[in-house]
Short mmCIF file of C-alpha atoms in Angstrom, two decimals:
data_model
loop_
_atom_site.label_atom_id
_atom_site.label_comp_id
_atom_site.label_asym_id
_atom_site.label_seq_id
_atom_site.Cartn_x
_atom_site.Cartn_y
_atom_site.Cartn_z
CA MET A 28 84.68 105.13 17.04
CA PRO A 29 82.75 101.37 18.45
CA THR A 30 80.71 99.94 15.59
CA ASP A 31 77.01 100.18 16.43
CA ARG A 32 74.64 99.92 13.55
CA TYR A 33 74.29 95.78 12.16
CA SER A 34 73.96 95.97 8.69
CA LEU A 35 75.98 95.01 5.27
CA PHE A 36 78.35 97.15 5.62
CA SER A 37 79.14 97.26 9.07
CA LEU A 38 79.57 93.64 9.11
CA LEU A 39 82.38 93.77 6.55
CA ARG A 40 84.17 96.96 7.58
CA GLU A 41 84.21 94.67 11.23
CA GLY A 42 84.67 91.74 9.38
CA LEU A 43 88.76 93.36 7.85
CA ARG A 44 88.53 95.47 11.05
CA GLY A 45 89.43 91.50 12.36
CA ASN A 46 85.97 91.58 14.21
CA THR A 47 87.00 94.32 17.00
CA GLY A 48 85.39 97.20 16.78
CA TRP A 49 81.95 96.05 17.51
CA LYS A 50 79.89 98.30 20.17
CA ALA A 51 78.22 96.37 22.57
CA ALA A 52 74.70 94.79 22.38
CA TRP A 53 73.25 96.80 26.09
CA ARG A 54 75.27 98.33 28.68
CA LYS A 55 75.80 97.25 32.07
CA ALA A 56 73.68 99.56 33.98
CA ALA A 57 74.10 100.25 37.90
CA PRO A 58 70.39 101.01 39.36
CA ALA A 59 70.26 105.18 39.76
CA PRO A 60 67.77 105.90 42.50
CA ALA A 61 64.85 107.05 40.37
CA TYR A 62 64.09 106.44 37.19
CA ASP A 63 59.28 107.23 35.58
CA TYR A 64 58.67 103.68 34.41
CA VAL A 65 60.24 100.80 36.15
CA ILE A 66 59.71 97.07 34.56
CA VAL A 67 60.10 94.23 36.63
CA GLY A 68 61.66 91.12 34.99
CA GLY A 69 63.97 91.18 31.99
CA GLY A 70 62.74 88.61 29.65
CA GLY A 71 61.16 88.30 26.17
CA HIS A 72 57.96 90.76 27.52
CA GLY A 73 59.47 93.48 29.57
CA LEU A 74 62.83 94.23 27.17
CA ALA A 75 59.66 94.73 24.68
CA THR A 76 57.76 96.93 27.24
CA ALA A 77 61.20 99.08 27.58
CA TYR A 78 61.51 98.96 24.44
CA TYR A 79 58.40 99.62 23.15
CA LEU A 80 56.96 103.33 25.98
CA ALA A 81 61.41 103.95 24.46
CA ARG A 82 60.56 104.30 21.82
CA ARG A 83 57.00 104.93 21.61
CA TYR A 84 56.49 107.77 24.55
CA GLY A 85 60.04 109.69 24.49
CA GLY A 86 61.94 111.33 26.85
CA LEU A 87 61.01 109.20 30.12
CA ARG A 88 63.89 106.89 31.97
CA ILE A 89 63.11 103.29 32.13
CA ALA A 90 64.81 100.38 34.07
CA VAL A 91 64.08 97.20 33.68
CA VAL A 92 65.24 95.31 36.73
CA GLU A 93 66.23 91.21 36.58
CA LYS A 94 67.14 88.55 38.94
CA GLY A 95 69.59 86.48 36.64
CA TRP A 96 70.50 87.27 32.83
CA ILE A 97 69.79 88.14 30.48
CA GLY A 98 67.26 85.02 27.43
CA GLY A 99 67.88 83.11 30.93
CA GLY A 100 64.41 82.57 31.40
CA ASN A 101 61.30 82.03 29.47
CA VAL A 102 62.80 83.44 26.42
CA GLY A 103 65.50 81.33 26.05
CA ARG A 104 62.96 78.41 26.92
CA ASN A 105 60.69 77.87 24.54
CA THR A 106 60.51 75.99 21.27
CA THR A 107 60.62 78.75 19.47
CA ILE A 108 56.33 79.27 17.83
CA VAL A 109 54.38 82.00 16.57
CA ARG A 110 50.92 82.49 15.08
CA SER A 111 48.85 83.74 15.33
CA ASN A 112 45.11 80.66 14.85
CA TYR A 113 42.80 82.45 17.71
CA LEU A 114 39.29 81.12 17.74
CA LEU A 115 37.75 84.14 20.49
CA PRO A 116 37.28 87.77 18.93
CA GLY A 117 39.43 88.81 22.90
CA ASN A 118 42.73 86.85 21.09
CA GLU A 119 42.92 86.88 17.38
CA PRO A 120 43.74 91.07 17.15
CA PHE A 121 46.22 90.71 19.93
CA TYR A 122 47.77 87.88 17.98
CA GLU A 123 47.24 89.49 14.84
CA CYS A 124 48.97 92.55 16.14
CA SER A 125 51.27 90.42 18.19
CA MET A 126 51.87 88.29 14.62
CA LYS A 127 52.25 92.09 12.31
CA LEU A 128 54.99 93.48 14.27
CA TRP A 129 57.07 90.22 14.26
CA GLU A 130 56.58 90.85 9.92
CA GLY A 131 58.80 93.51 10.79
CA LEU A 132 59.79 93.29 13.69
CA GLU A 133 64.11 92.56 11.61
CA GLN A 134 64.64 95.81 10.84
CA ASP A 135 62.73 97.77 13.98
CA ILE A 136 65.17 96.46 15.86
CA ASN A 137 68.53 96.89 13.30
CA TYR A 138 68.84 92.73 15.19
CA ASN A 139 68.86 89.66 12.14
CA ALA A 140 65.59 87.12 14.72
CA MET A 141 65.58 84.85 12.15
CA VAL A 142 61.90 85.24 11.93
CA SER A 143 60.98 82.04 9.54
CA GLN A 144 57.68 82.80 8.63
CA ARG A 145 57.12 78.30 7.45
CA GLY A 146 53.76 77.91 8.22
CA VAL A 147 52.02 76.34 11.19
CA LEU A 148 49.88 73.27 10.81
CA ASN A 149 47.88 71.56 13.28
CA LEU A 150 46.81 68.20 12.10
CA PHE A 151 42.82 66.38 12.46
CA HIS A 152 42.19 63.17 13.05
CA ASN A 153 38.00 62.80 13.13
CA ASP A 154 34.79 64.21 11.31
CA ALA A 155 34.69 66.70 14.86
CA GLN A 156 38.10 68.03 14.66
CA ARG A 157 37.67 68.40 11.15
CA ASN A 158 34.54 70.88 11.90
CA ALA A 159 36.34 72.96 14.73
CA TYR A 160 39.41 73.38 12.60
CA ILE A 161 37.39 74.85 10.25
CA ARG A 162 35.37 76.69 13.18
CA ARG A 163 38.85 78.30 13.63
CA GLY A 164 40.26 79.00 10.73
CA ASN A 165 37.08 81.08 9.22
CA GLY A 166 36.86 82.99 12.71
CA MET A 167 40.17 84.17 11.61
CA ARG A 168 39.47 84.89 7.84
CA LEU A 169 36.66 87.00 9.47
CA HIS A 170 39.93 88.12 11.73
CA GLY A 171 41.59 89.03 8.66
CA VAL A 172 43.70 86.14 9.00
CA ASP A 173 45.85 83.82 7.25
CA ALA A 174 43.70 80.31 7.28
CA GLU A 175 44.16 76.89 4.99
CA LEU A 176 41.85 74.11 5.38
CA LEU A 177 43.81 71.40 3.74
CA ASP A 178 42.44 67.69 2.30
CA ALA A 179 44.25 64.90 4.05
CA THR A 180 45.70 64.74 0.50
CA ALA A 181 47.51 68.08 0.45
CA VAL A 182 49.18 67.25 3.46
CA ARG A 183 50.34 63.75 2.08
CA GLU A 184 52.19 66.22 -0.64
CA LYS A 185 53.47 68.53 2.67
CA LEU A 186 54.84 66.52 4.74
CA PRO A 187 54.80 62.27 3.72
CA PHE A 188 56.88 60.83 5.54
CA LEU A 189 53.32 61.18 8.66
CA ASN A 190 51.63 58.07 9.68
CA PHE A 191 48.69 58.20 8.03
CA ASP A 192 46.66 55.82 8.12
CA ASP A 193 47.91 54.75 11.26
CA ALA A 194 44.81 52.66 12.93
CA ARG A 195 43.89 54.97 15.89
CA PHE A 196 44.84 58.21 14.73
CA PRO A 197 44.55 58.23 10.63
CA ILE A 198 45.67 61.63 10.21
CA ARG A 199 42.76 63.08 7.36
CA GLY A 200 43.88 66.89 7.10
CA GLY A 201 45.06 70.33 9.11
CA LEU A 202 44.73 74.16 9.32
CA LEU A 203 47.50 75.75 8.37
CA GLN A 204 48.22 78.57 9.37
CA PRO A 205 51.01 79.76 6.54
CA ARG A 206 52.09 82.78 7.99
CA GLY A 207 53.05 81.25 11.34
CA GLY A 208 56.75 79.95 11.63
CA THR A 209 59.18 80.09 14.03
CA VAL A 210 61.30 83.17 15.66
CA ARG A 211 64.86 82.72 16.86
CA HIS A 212 64.19 83.17 20.57
CA ASP A 213 67.58 83.94 21.90
CA ALA A 214 67.93 86.47 19.25
CA VAL A 215 64.76 88.16 20.40
CA ALA A 216 65.99 88.06 24.13
CA TRP A 217 68.80 90.62 22.70
CA GLY A 218 67.64 92.24 19.96
CA TYR A 219 64.61 93.99 22.99
CA ALA A 220 67.73 94.73 25.39
CA ARG A 221 70.21 96.54 22.81
CA ALA A 222 67.07 98.32 20.27
CA ALA A 223 65.65 99.54 24.52
CA ASP A 224 69.45 100.00 25.49
CA ARG A 225 69.66 102.27 22.85
CA LEU A 226 66.57 104.37 23.76
CA GLY A 227 68.11 105.04 26.62
CA VAL A 228 66.58 102.21 28.94
CA ASP A 229 69.21 100.85 31.66
CA ILE A 230 69.57 97.28 31.66
CA ILE A 231 69.91 95.51 35.05
CA GLU A 232 70.69 92.65 35.39
CA ASN A 233 71.37 90.62 38.49
CA CYS A 234 69.09 92.45 40.59
CA GLU A 235 66.99 90.72 41.74
CA VAL A 236 63.28 92.45 42.92
CA THR A 237 62.53 91.30 47.25
CA GLY A 238 59.50 94.35 47.66
CA ILE A 239 58.10 96.68 46.26
CA ARG A 240 57.72 100.06 48.62
CA ILE A 241 53.71 101.17 48.81
CA GLU A 242 52.99 104.65 50.11
CA ARG A 243 49.60 105.58 51.27
CA GLY A 244 48.54 103.07 48.77
CA ARG A 245 50.73 103.33 46.24
CA ALA A 246 53.50 101.99 44.70
CA VAL A 247 56.61 103.90 44.78
CA GLY A 248 59.86 101.66 43.06
CA VAL A 249 61.20 98.14 44.03
CA GLU A 250 62.94 97.36 46.98
CA THR A 251 66.32 94.75 45.25
CA SER A 252 69.19 92.31 45.94
CA ARG A 253 71.06 96.89 44.92
CA GLY A 254 69.60 98.86 46.58
CA PHE A 255 65.81 101.44 46.58
CA VAL A 256 65.20 102.02 42.92
CA GLY A 257 62.64 104.91 43.12
CA ALA A 258 59.33 104.80 40.03
CA GLY A 259 56.34 106.64 38.91
CA LYS A 260 55.23 103.55 38.91
CA VAL A 261 55.83 99.86 38.14
CA GLY A 262 55.43 97.26 35.15
CA LEU A 263 55.09 93.29 36.99
CA ALA A 264 56.48 91.36 33.56
CA CYS A 265 57.71 88.03 35.83
CA ALA A 266 55.75 85.53 33.75
CA GLY A 267 56.16 81.50 35.84
CA ASN A 268 57.74 83.96 39.21
CA SER A 269 54.41 87.17 39.10
CA SER A 270 52.61 84.60 41.99
CA ARG A 271 55.42 85.31 43.97
CA VAL A 272 56.32 89.72 42.71
CA ALA A 273 53.20 90.32 43.65
CA ALA A 274 52.53 89.05 46.46
CA MET A 275 55.18 91.63 47.87
CA ALA A 276 52.32 93.60 46.77
CA GLY A 277 49.37 91.75 49.05
CA LEU A 278 47.89 90.41 46.11
CA ARG A 279 47.16 87.01 45.25
CA LEU A 280 46.51 86.13 40.89
CA PRO A 281 43.80 84.02 39.87
CA ILE A 282 47.89 81.94 38.53
CA GLU A 283 49.51 78.82 39.39
CA SER A 284 52.76 78.29 37.59
CA HIS A 285 53.98 74.86 36.86
CA VAL A 286 56.95 72.68 35.01
CA LEU A 287 56.85 72.68 31.12
CA GLN A 288 59.28 70.56 29.30
CA ALA A 289 60.27 71.03 25.47
CA PHE A 290 62.97 69.14 23.84
CA VAL A 291 66.17 68.66 20.82
CA SER A 292 67.20 66.29 19.60
CA GLU A 293 70.08 65.28 17.80
CA GLY A 294 70.99 67.51 14.26
CA LEU A 295 68.99 66.25 10.45
CA LYS A 296 69.31 66.92 7.51
CA PRO A 297 66.31 68.80 6.48
CA PHE A 298 62.78 67.42 6.44
CA ILE A 299 60.51 69.15 8.49
CA ASP A 300 59.48 72.43 6.47
CA CYS A 301 57.56 73.96 8.63
CA VAL A 302 55.49 73.32 12.38
CA VAL A 303 53.36 70.58 13.61
CA THR A 304 50.85 69.58 15.54
CA PHE A 305 50.24 66.26 16.34
CA GLY A 306 45.56 66.77 16.52
CA ALA A 307 44.86 63.69 19.10
CA GLY A 308 47.66 64.77 21.47
CA HIS A 309 49.42 67.58 22.09
CA PHE A 310 52.72 67.67 20.99
CA TYR A 311 54.58 69.55 18.44
CA ILE A 312 57.70 69.44 15.88
CA SER A 313 59.39 71.89 14.20
CA GLN A 314 63.41 71.60 12.88
CA SER A 315 66.13 74.85 14.19
CA ASP A 316 67.69 75.95 11.09
CA LYS A 317 70.89 73.88 12.74
CA GLY A 318 68.68 70.61 11.51
CA GLY A 319 67.47 69.68 15.38
CA LEU A 320 64.13 68.43 16.02
CA VAL A 321 62.46 71.26 19.04
CA PHE A 322 59.71 69.79 19.97
CA GLY A 323 56.83 69.53 23.07
CA GLY A 324 54.71 68.63 24.34
CA ASP A 325 51.89 69.25 27.68
CA ILE A 326 53.29 70.15 30.81
CA ASP A 327 53.36 68.53 33.72
CA GLY A 328 50.08 69.44 35.64
CA TYR A 329 51.09 70.20 38.96
CA ASN A 330 52.72 73.19 40.94
CA SER A 331 56.61 73.65 40.05
CA TYR A 332 59.05 76.26 40.93
CA ALA A 333 61.42 73.56 40.01
CA GLN A 334 62.40 74.77 36.43
CA ARG A 335 62.92 70.98 36.09
CA GLY A 336 60.07 68.19 34.93
CA ASN A 337 59.36 64.81 35.06
CA LEU A 338 59.63 60.87 33.51
CA PRO A 339 55.66 60.91 32.61
CA VAL A 340 55.55 62.95 29.99
CA ILE A 341 58.66 62.61 29.04
CA GLU A 342 57.15 59.27 27.76
CA ASP A 343 54.12 60.82 26.56
CA VAL A 344 55.94 63.45 23.80
CA CYS A 345 58.13 60.82 23.14
CA GLU A 346 54.52 58.77 22.45
CA GLY A 347 52.45 61.49 20.84
CA GLY A 348 55.95 61.71 18.76
CA MET A 349 56.40 59.04 17.44
CA ALA A 350 52.73 58.21 16.59
CA LEU A 351 53.01 60.90 14.24
CA MET A 352 55.81 60.25 12.60
CA PRO A 353 57.28 56.74 13.93
CA ARG A 354 60.88 58.21 11.36
CA ILE A 355 62.30 59.59 14.64
CA GLY A 356 62.36 56.95 16.08
CA ARG A 357 65.88 56.32 16.49
CA VAL A 358 67.47 60.27 16.50
CA ARG A 359 68.44 60.19 19.61
CA LEU A 360 67.81 63.84 21.69
CA LEU A 361 70.80 65.82 22.63
CA ARG A 362 69.05 69.13 25.24
CA HIS A 363 66.16 68.99 27.36
CA TRP A 364 65.00 71.04 29.34
CA GLY A 365 61.92 73.38 31.81
CA GLY A 366 59.90 76.64 32.11
CA LEU A 367 58.23 77.42 34.87
CA MET A 368 54.53 78.61 32.68
CA ASP A 369 52.09 81.15 34.56
CA MET A 370 49.26 79.18 33.59
CA SER A 371 46.06 81.41 34.26
CA MET A 372 42.58 80.10 35.14
CA ASP A 373 41.35 80.52 31.97
CA GLY A 374 44.90 79.63 29.16
CA SER A 375 44.82 83.78 28.72
CA PRO A 376 46.83 86.44 29.67
CA ILE A 377 46.28 89.53 31.81
CA ILE A 378 47.71 93.50 31.39
CA ASP A 379 46.38 95.38 33.62
CA ARG A 380 46.32 97.86 36.55
CA THR A 381 45.61 95.80 39.10
CA PRO A 382 44.26 97.13 42.17
CA VAL A 383 47.88 99.09 44.05
CA ASP A 384 48.00 103.20 42.28
CA GLY A 385 50.89 102.56 39.85
CA LEU A 386 51.44 98.91 39.20
CA TYR A 387 50.67 97.38 36.52
CA LEU A 388 50.72 93.58 35.80
CA ASN A 389 51.33 91.50 32.82
CA ALA A 390 51.18 87.87 33.26
CA GLY A 391 49.20 84.48 32.55
CA TRP A 392 50.48 84.00 29.51
CA CYS A 393 50.89 79.74 29.57
CA TYR A 394 52.29 78.49 27.67
CA GLY A 395 52.09 80.74 24.88
CA GLY A 396 53.49 83.74 26.36
CA PHE A 397 56.27 84.13 23.44
CA LYS A 398 54.01 84.22 19.54
CA ALA A 399 53.49 86.97 22.34
CA THR A 400 56.35 88.61 22.64
CA PRO A 401 56.03 92.18 20.47
CA ALA A 402 52.66 92.81 21.38
CA SER A 403 52.32 92.33 24.62
CA GLY A 404 55.39 95.12 25.45
CA LEU A 405 52.84 96.77 23.12
CA CYS A 406 50.84 96.19 25.16
CA PHE A 407 51.49 97.32 28.63
CA ALA A 408 53.74 99.34 26.77
CA HIS A 409 50.77 101.33 26.31
CA LEU A 410 48.55 101.11 28.81
CA LEU A 411 51.53 101.74 31.78
CA ALA A 412 51.81 104.82 29.68
CA ARG A 413 48.08 105.66 28.88
CA ASP A 414 46.63 104.55 32.50
CA GLU A 415 43.77 102.20 29.80
CA PRO A 416 44.18 99.05 27.67
CA HIS A 417 45.87 98.80 23.92
CA PRO A 418 42.58 98.35 21.41
CA VAL A 419 44.33 95.04 20.70
CA ALA A 420 44.30 93.61 25.07
CA THR A 421 40.83 95.40 26.33
CA ALA A 422 40.11 91.51 27.31
CA TYR A 423 42.79 90.71 29.56
CA ARG A 424 41.25 91.87 32.78
CA LEU A 425 42.50 91.39 35.84
CA ASP A 426 39.55 91.66 37.05
CA ARG A 427 37.63 89.32 34.74
CA PHE A 428 37.23 85.96 36.87
CA ALA A 429 34.61 88.27 39.18
CA ARG A 430 32.71 88.98 36.48
CA GLY A 431 32.57 85.72 34.23
CA ALA A 432 34.11 88.07 31.30
CA VAL A 433 37.11 84.16 31.20
CA ILE A 434 38.05 83.99 28.32
CA ASP A 435 38.55 79.93 28.26
CA GLU A 436 40.21 79.38 24.56
CA LYS A 437 40.11 75.92 25.21
CA GLY A 438 37.08 75.31 27.06
CA MET A 439 38.36 73.40 29.91
CA GLY A 440 36.87 76.27 32.43
CA ALA A 441 39.07 77.39 36.45
CA GLN A 442 41.58 74.55 35.59
CA PRO A 443 44.99 75.94 35.02
CA ASN A 444 46.64 72.77 34.90
CA LEU A 445 44.99 72.26 31.61
CA HIS A 446 44.93 74.89 29.20
CA MET B 13 59.27 62.40 41.57
CA ARG B 14 57.44 59.43 43.64
CA LEU B 15 54.68 59.20 46.01
CA THR B 16 54.38 57.46 48.24
CA CYS B 17 49.90 56.29 48.29
CA PRO B 18 49.58 55.65 52.75
CA PHE B 19 47.73 52.45 51.47
CA CYS B 20 49.23 51.33 48.67
CA GLY B 21 52.87 52.18 49.02
CA SER B 22 55.29 54.17 46.41
CA ARG B 23 54.39 54.51 42.98
CA GLY B 24 55.08 56.47 40.11
CA LEU B 25 53.64 59.66 39.26
CA GLU B 26 51.82 58.33 36.13
CA GLU B 27 49.22 56.37 38.99
CA PHE B 28 48.31 59.66 39.99
CA THR B 29 46.01 63.06 38.94
CA TYR B 30 46.63 66.23 41.17
CA ARG B 31 44.41 68.43 41.57
CA GLY B 32 45.81 71.24 42.89
CA ASP B 33 46.01 73.72 46.66
CA ALA B 34 44.28 71.56 49.39
CA LEU B 35 44.06 74.75 50.83
CA VAL B 36 41.07 76.17 48.99
CA ARG B 37 37.77 75.67 50.87
CA ARG B 38 34.08 76.10 49.49
CA PRO B 39 32.22 78.74 51.09
CA ALA B 40 29.80 77.26 52.91
CA ALA B 41 26.45 76.57 50.09
CA ASP B 42 24.61 79.23 52.03
CA THR B 43 26.79 82.30 50.44
CA SER B 44 24.61 84.86 48.14
CA LEU B 45 26.62 85.64 45.02
CA GLN B 46 25.03 88.55 45.02
CA THR B 47 26.19 90.00 48.32
CA ASP B 48 29.58 87.64 48.51
CA ALA B 49 30.72 87.30 45.03
CA GLN B 50 34.24 87.62 46.38
CA ALA B 51 34.49 84.57 48.27
CA TRP B 52 33.67 82.45 45.29
CA THR B 53 35.59 83.85 42.99
CA ASP B 54 38.64 83.81 45.95
CA TYR B 55 37.62 80.11 45.75
CA VAL B 56 37.50 79.21 42.07
CA TYR B 57 40.63 81.16 40.95
CA LEU B 58 42.41 82.79 43.73
CA ARG B 59 45.74 81.07 44.78
CA ASP B 60 48.46 80.86 47.07
CA ASN B 61 50.86 79.57 44.65
CA PRO B 62 53.61 79.42 46.67
CA ALA B 63 57.63 78.33 45.40
CA GLY B 64 58.04 75.67 48.72
CA LEU B 65 56.37 73.77 50.48
CA HIS B 66 52.56 73.58 48.83
CA SER B 67 50.21 71.48 50.16
CA GLU B 68 47.77 70.03 47.12
CA LEU B 69 45.63 66.80 46.55
CA TRP B 70 46.30 64.08 44.22
CA TYR B 71 43.79 61.15 43.13
CA HIS B 72 45.18 57.67 43.06
CA GLY B 73 43.31 56.76 40.38
CA VAL B 74 45.04 52.96 39.24
CA GLY B 75 45.15 52.45 42.39
CA CYS B 76 43.64 52.78 45.02
CA ARG B 77 41.77 55.23 44.33
CA SER B 78 42.05 57.09 47.73
CA TRP B 79 42.75 61.41 47.25
CA LEU B 80 45.64 62.22 48.65
CA VAL B 81 46.76 65.49 50.36
CA VAL B 82 50.44 65.61 49.57
CA THR B 83 52.90 67.82 50.75
CA ARG B 84 56.40 68.62 48.29
CA ASP B 85 58.16 71.75 47.90
CA THR B 86 57.43 72.97 45.09
CA ARG B 87 61.59 75.02 44.40
CA THR B 88 62.33 71.08 44.43
CA HIS B 89 60.13 68.94 44.39
CA ARG B 90 60.83 66.66 47.60
CA VAL B 91 57.61 65.42 48.92
CA ASP B 92 57.40 65.36 52.88
CA ASP B 93 54.30 63.42 54.19
CA VAL B 94 51.58 62.46 52.01
CA ARG B 95 48.31 61.69 54.11
CA ALA B 96 44.30 60.54 52.83
CA ALA B 97 42.56 63.24 52.88
CA SER B 98 39.68 61.38 55.04
CA ALA B 99 42.30 61.67 57.95
CA VAL B 100 43.38 65.44 56.72
CA ALA B 101 39.53 66.46 56.70
CA ALA B 102 38.23 63.99 60.06
CA GLU B 103 42.01 66.14 62.04
CA ARG B 104 39.92 69.65 60.83
CA SER B 105 36.91 69.40 61.34
CA GLY B 106 38.04 67.66 65.48
CA GLY B 107 35.89 63.88 64.85
CA ALA B 108 36.76 61.13 63.25
CA ALA B 109 37.06 59.96 59.67
#
């Protein structure tokens, strides 16, 4: 009998059997004629949605349709950072819900996602930034979330090699969220896929949605490259391609798709034991368990579906890195890639019904979708099953733009390429 | 990616600032927010966001400081056309620049 559950015992047993007995992580499912729920998009959010739907609202027929392969999209194209250091009331409870789910994820789905709460440190460089971070930290603590303000001496003890006395951007301190950290992104995709599969979810890869069938104002299924799949309800979790898929149902979204680049260096001995962000530019860095420096910065800033960016942003990111920690100047780049970001007009996500009955939308994650994966899945599953928003996601309504109730965490206004 | 400014020639991307979809139209000044809020919502928030040819505004801030209308394929970043926004506006209104 194939080995299914991962444990120390099964590891030993399979080690002695030459690892020949492991069951496939998920079945290669073919589409059935109809399901209760069809989730479009087999990324982290889509898979998490299917998992929580199956787990919490049992007895349902659920399919996830994915045009490519599991782990090939943004869930494998991010910098793996998780945190819940948000300021606004509409955001902070949601991201803290996500943080708590990360903390219990591995036991929940029986998969080693390498959740590492190594801390996320946001540096500040002047008095105004210190005040802003004090405010943010207080906001977090009022929501019961951990936040610590470090002065320059405390930061120096933690990361002595930073460029503290830079003439232009001296480091004055930082806001630390000790429970933040990193999670192995591919393992999140595989783990949710496997856990959903075990609960009977059909994960249908290489199945591109080409249309959304609407009858008498209600979505009744999706046209795909592998035929029509009927659905009681259709949930869209298509990240950078949200506008294209929503357009199949005649919807225009408050979203632009942009490209974000990220980078990994050659492997080095461990020297950065947390996630660090540079406050005077846009640069964030952590060190993977393999030793590579994982870092990134701003989006390129123009509409793109190309999954690759341009050189000016690479230069800008590297300048930020050099200003923050000059010792990485001679490190060689190993890989770099681009992913599609569904940049919403206020920088916050949407988890809501659409004007089409039976069609639900999960989109607008900007470049912060990875950390939200568990809560996004949980809240979208709640919305799909109950037809009402989950209590921590009540602010993420699609009509908030028309109502003027935007959640503008960054204070940038209706400008997607600045969030 | 480089843009060929009609006034300055081929220049690197770092000289330009992006300002989004060139096809959105601001409602007429007398459009009431009370009676036609949807027109303002469309203008401020909603975008076609196509995968393919996209007409978009760029500002050549480090060069001639002209506003440009660029036609670009968002799937490949291939630039098909760059025109001065003033010329595009004049053509649309049917008059001279």
